[in-house]
Each structure stands twice: as structure tokens, then as C-alpha cells.
C-alpha angles and dihedrals in degrees: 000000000000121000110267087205129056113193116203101202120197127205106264104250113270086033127086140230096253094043089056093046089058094043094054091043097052086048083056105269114142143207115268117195104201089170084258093140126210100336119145101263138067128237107216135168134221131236078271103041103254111148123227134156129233112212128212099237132086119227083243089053094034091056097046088049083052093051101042083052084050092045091234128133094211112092093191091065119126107235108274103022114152123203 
């Protein structure tokens, strides 16, 4: 049966895309190739077989990015904040 869920899982913040894929794949994750090409995350599987990807962003990253496309300073904003 597919998975119900799909987990997006983001680097922990002073930590990096390709740390975090070794260190799933040491804890028994494995590769899934799902024919989605050259894209900027990785589909990976756990020891079970649920799939889940891992994303290329940081939450520190994700969230400036949030707030530049906002136009707020502030980092920290929820999307779509308004001051």
C-alpha cells in the first residue's frame, strides 16, 4: 500500500542538504527513484518504505526567503504577515 502520508523534511539549521542525506542514509534510509529527474531534493525511504523527501533549505533560509518575498525585514515573520 502507498504511503497515506508524505513527509517534506528540511536540513536542521546549521546543518546542510548533503550532511543530512548521509546521515539518513547511514540510519537506513535509502534512494527512491520516483522518474522525477534532476530536481533539488532528494526521495528517499525509510527502513519500512515510507517515502518521504528531503529539501535543500534550512527553516532559517526558508523563512528569509519568506520574508524578502513579503518585503519584511523581519525574518521571523509568518508568511503573509502584514505590518
Amino acid at each position: 500500500m502507498k504511503n497515506r502520508l508524505h513527509f517534506d523534511i528540511r536540513p536542521a539549521d546549521g546543518s546542510d542538504q548533503e550532511t543530512e542525506l548521509a546521515r539518513l542514509l547511514e540510519l537506513g534510509a535509502t534512494r527512491v527513484d520516483l522518474g522525477q529527474g534532476d530536481v533539488a531534493w532528494h526521495v528517499l525511504a525509510d527502513p519500512e518504505g515510507n517515502e518521504f523527501c528531503l529539501l535543500r533549505s534550512t527553516p532559517s533560509q526558508l523563512a528569509a526567503a519568506e520574508a524578502a518575498r513579503a518585503g519584511t525585514a523581519e525574518p521571523d515573520a509568518p508568511a503573509g504577515a502584514s505590518f
